[in-house]
Short mmCIF file of C-alpha atoms and ligand atoms in Angstrom, two decimals:
data_model
loop_
_atom_site.label_atom_id
_atom_site.label_comp_id
_atom_site.label_asym_id
_atom_site.label_seq_id
_atom_site.Cartn_x
_atom_site.Cartn_y
_atom_site.Cartn_z
CA MET A 1122 46.09 -2.28 100.88
CA PRO A 1123 43.09 -0.16 99.92
CA ILE A 1124 42.85 3.44 101.06
CA ASP A 1125 40.27 4.16 103.76
CA LEU A 1126 37.39 6.53 103.29
CA PRO A 1127 37.96 9.90 104.98
CA THR A 1128 35.17 10.51 107.46
CA LEU A 1129 33.33 13.66 108.43
CA PRO A 1130 34.66 14.97 111.76
CA HIS A 1131 31.09 15.50 112.99
CA ALA A 1132 27.55 14.22 112.44
CA ARG A 1133 26.08 14.73 108.98
CA ASP A 1134 23.56 17.27 110.29
CA ALA A 1135 26.04 19.13 112.50
CA LEU A 1136 26.42 22.09 110.12
CA ALA A 1137 22.68 22.44 109.48
CA PRO A 1138 20.82 24.52 108.65
CA ARG A 1139 23.54 26.44 106.81
CA LEU A 1140 25.01 23.29 105.24
CA SER A 1141 22.37 20.60 105.31
CA ALA A 1142 22.68 16.90 106.03
CA ARG A 1143 21.73 16.30 102.38
CA THR A 1144 24.69 18.39 101.27
CA LEU A 1145 27.09 16.56 103.59
CA ALA A 1146 25.66 13.26 102.38
CA ALA A 1147 26.38 14.40 98.81
CA GLN A 1148 29.95 15.20 99.87
CA GLU A 1149 30.36 11.74 101.36
CA GLU A 1150 28.97 10.18 98.20
CA ILE A 1151 31.53 12.04 96.09
CA ALA A 1152 34.29 10.84 98.41
CA ARG A 1153 33.05 7.23 98.14
CA THR A 1154 33.02 7.48 94.35
CA LEU A 1155 36.56 8.87 94.28
CA LEU A 1156 37.75 6.21 96.70
CA ALA A 1157 36.27 3.38 94.65
CA ARG A 1158 37.99 4.66 91.51
CA ILE A 1159 41.31 5.10 93.31
CA ASN A 1160 41.26 1.67 94.92
CA ALA A 1161 40.31 0.02 91.62
CA ARG A 1162 43.28 1.67 89.91
CA ILE A 1163 45.90 0.92 92.57
CA ALA A 1164 44.89 -2.68 93.28
CA GLY A 1165 47.80 -4.98 92.46
CA THR A 1166 50.15 -2.12 91.53
CA ALA A 1167 53.20 -0.63 93.22
CA LEU A 1168 50.97 2.23 94.43
CA ASP A 1169 48.84 -0.13 96.48
CA GLU A 1170 50.89 0.40 99.64
CA VAL A 1171 51.70 4.11 99.56
CA GLY A 1172 48.53 5.53 101.09
CA LEU A 1173 46.72 8.70 100.09
CA ASP A 1174 49.63 11.03 100.84
CA GLY A 1175 51.92 8.76 98.83
CA LEU A 1176 49.57 8.95 95.87
CA LEU A 1177 49.77 12.74 95.96
CA ASP A 1178 53.53 12.41 95.57
CA ARG A 1179 53.72 9.56 93.11
CA ALA A 1180 50.50 9.13 91.10
CA GLN A 1181 50.02 10.72 87.70
CA GLY A 1182 47.13 11.86 85.57
CA ALA A 1183 43.59 10.82 86.48
CA LEU A 1184 44.73 8.85 89.53
CA HIS A 1185 46.55 11.89 90.89
CA ARG A 1186 43.52 14.07 90.22
CA ASP A 1187 41.23 11.69 92.10
CA ALA A 1188 43.68 11.39 95.00
CA ALA A 1189 43.98 15.18 95.20
CA GLU A 1190 40.21 15.55 95.14
CA LEU A 1191 39.75 13.00 97.91
CA TRP A 1192 42.47 14.59 100.04
CA SER A 1193 40.95 18.04 99.45
CA HIS A 1194 37.56 16.90 100.69
CA ALA A 1195 38.97 15.60 103.98
CA PHE A 1196 40.99 18.82 104.37
CA TYR A 1197 37.87 20.93 103.74
CA TRP A 1198 35.68 18.89 106.09
CA ASP A 1199 38.20 18.94 108.93
CA ALA A 1200 38.19 22.76 109.12
CA LEU A 1201 34.43 23.12 109.43
CA ALA A 1202 32.93 22.95 112.91
CA PRO A 1203 29.30 23.12 114.03
CA LEU A 1204 29.75 26.47 115.77
CA GLY A 1205 32.78 27.66 113.83
CA GLY A 1206 35.72 28.04 116.08
CA GLY A 1207 37.63 30.71 117.84
CA THR A 1208 39.98 33.13 116.24
CA PRO A 1209 43.25 32.67 114.34
CA SER A 1210 46.34 31.99 116.44
CA ARG A 1211 48.64 34.90 117.08
CA ALA A 1212 50.99 33.82 114.28
CA LEU A 1213 48.19 33.35 111.74
CA ALA A 1214 46.48 36.58 112.76
CA ALA A 1215 49.78 38.44 112.27
CA ALA A 1216 50.20 36.91 108.80
CA ILE A 1217 46.62 37.81 107.84
CA GLU A 1218 47.16 41.36 109.10
CA ARG A 1219 50.46 41.65 107.19
CA ASP A 1220 49.18 40.22 103.89
CA TYR A 1221 45.50 41.27 103.83
CA GLY A 1222 45.20 44.07 106.37
CA GLY A 1223 43.10 41.80 108.60
CA SER A 1224 40.40 39.16 108.43
CA THR A 1225 37.97 41.37 106.52
CA GLY A 1226 40.52 41.86 103.77
CA LEU A 1227 41.31 38.15 103.68
CA ARG A 1228 37.67 37.25 103.33
CA ARG A 1229 37.13 39.92 100.66
CA GLU A 1230 39.93 38.51 98.49
CA PHE A 1231 39.02 34.88 99.16
CA ASP A 1232 35.36 35.51 98.28
CA ALA A 1233 36.31 37.45 95.16
CA ALA A 1234 38.41 34.50 93.98
CA ALA A 1235 35.57 32.08 94.77
CA LEU A 1236 32.98 34.16 92.94
CA ALA A 1237 35.27 34.66 89.94
CA LEU A 1238 36.05 30.94 89.57
CA GLU A 1239 34.31 29.66 86.46
CA GLY A 1240 32.65 26.31 86.87
CA SER A 1241 33.71 23.83 89.55
CA GLY A 1242 36.83 23.91 91.65
CA TRP A 1243 38.39 25.01 94.89
CA VAL A 1244 39.71 28.16 96.50
CA TRP A 1245 42.58 27.78 98.93
CA LEU A 1246 44.42 29.83 101.47
CA VAL A 1247 48.05 28.70 101.47
CA ARG A 1248 51.35 29.83 102.83
CA ARG A 1249 53.94 30.12 100.10
CA GLY A 1250 57.06 28.42 101.43
CA HIS A 1251 58.16 30.45 104.43
CA GLY A 1252 56.77 33.60 102.85
CA PRO A 1253 53.40 35.28 102.53
CA LEU A 1254 49.91 33.86 102.53
CA ALA A 1255 48.25 33.46 99.13
CA ILE A 1256 44.76 32.78 97.84
CA VAL A 1257 44.73 30.28 95.01
CA ALA A 1258 41.75 29.32 92.84
CA VAL A 1259 41.94 25.90 91.17
CA ARG A 1260 39.51 24.87 88.44
CA GLY A 1261 38.38 21.27 88.67
CA SER A 1262 40.52 18.98 90.81
CA GLY A 1263 44.01 19.72 91.97
CA LEU A 1264 46.11 20.97 94.80
CA PRO A 1265 47.10 24.61 95.08
CA ALA A 1266 50.59 24.28 96.32
CA GLY A 1267 54.04 23.14 95.42
CA PRO A 1268 56.02 20.97 97.82
CA GLU A 1269 57.25 23.99 99.74
CA ASP A 1270 53.78 25.41 100.25
CA THR A 1271 51.39 24.81 103.11
CA PRO A 1272 47.63 24.61 102.53
CA LEU A 1273 45.71 26.22 105.39
CA LEU A 1274 42.07 26.35 104.32
CA ALA A 1275 40.02 25.03 101.39
CA CYS A 1276 36.58 25.88 100.10
CA ASP A 1277 34.81 23.35 97.89
CA LEU A 1278 33.18 25.13 94.95
CA TRP A 1279 31.81 22.14 93.13
CA GLU A 1280 28.05 22.42 92.81
CA HIS A 1281 27.41 19.47 95.13
CA ALA A 1282 28.92 21.57 97.93
CA TYR A 1283 26.18 24.19 97.81
CA TYR A 1284 23.54 23.67 95.14
CA LEU A 1285 21.06 21.79 97.36
CA ASP A 1286 21.16 24.57 99.94
CA TYR A 1287 21.80 27.70 97.91
CA GLN A 1288 21.24 26.83 94.23
CA ASP A 1289 23.52 29.16 92.29
CA ARG A 1290 23.93 31.69 95.13
CA ARG A 1291 27.60 31.10 95.77
CA ALA A 1292 27.88 34.22 97.91
CA ALA A 1293 25.30 32.80 100.36
CA TYR A 1294 27.28 29.54 100.50
CA LEU A 1295 30.47 31.45 101.21
CA ASP A 1296 28.73 33.25 104.05
CA ALA A 1297 27.75 29.87 105.51
CA PHE A 1298 31.28 28.53 104.96
CA TRP A 1299 32.92 31.34 106.92
CA LYS A 1300 30.49 30.91 109.82
CA HIS A 1301 31.70 27.32 110.22
CA VAL A 1302 35.44 27.75 109.69
CA ASP A 1303 37.30 26.43 112.72
CA TRP A 1304 40.24 28.78 113.14
CA ARG A 1305 41.86 26.45 115.65
CA VAL A 1306 42.23 23.86 112.89
CA VAL A 1307 43.38 26.41 110.31
CA SER A 1308 45.94 27.83 112.77
CA SER A 1309 47.27 24.37 113.56
CA ARG A 1310 48.19 23.95 109.88
CA LEU A 1311 50.52 26.98 109.84
CA ARG A 1312 54.05 25.63 110.11
FE1 FE2 B 1567 33.00 18.28 97.22
#
């Protein structure tokens, strides 16, 4: 059974003008390309029935990388809302305060990791097991966390995520990203 295409949780132009409809269309195109490769590889194999989450657990090599990249896109999209959203829950706010001294400190460290990442990749906010929050930069495709860890927020730093709108000004893209982060979604991911 082929895997379905993850869909944007809002209209393509819902994050404009900060993140344009052209940029979101480029994101969808990347997802379609990944999906086509994944479905071609799993057709007729034992991995055909396991779904995207199952591929994260069981696939290897290029198939795992593509599955992780597809999953990451849906995770990234789902936490961006047209008007941004609210504030972190009490539990998440307490963790951010404990580990970063507050939201300003979190953003400072997250942005520093994003700006320092060479080439394409992702920056993640995760919770390490039942312990502290962590910011993890991943070059290329891949997930930030081990099985005990909980991803909370992802920022796509492949050029297609920002080049049409900001060229090589990653800091301007990050500013746009933060304005659209939906803290209700991020908070709901904290277990
Ligand atoms: Fe992307």
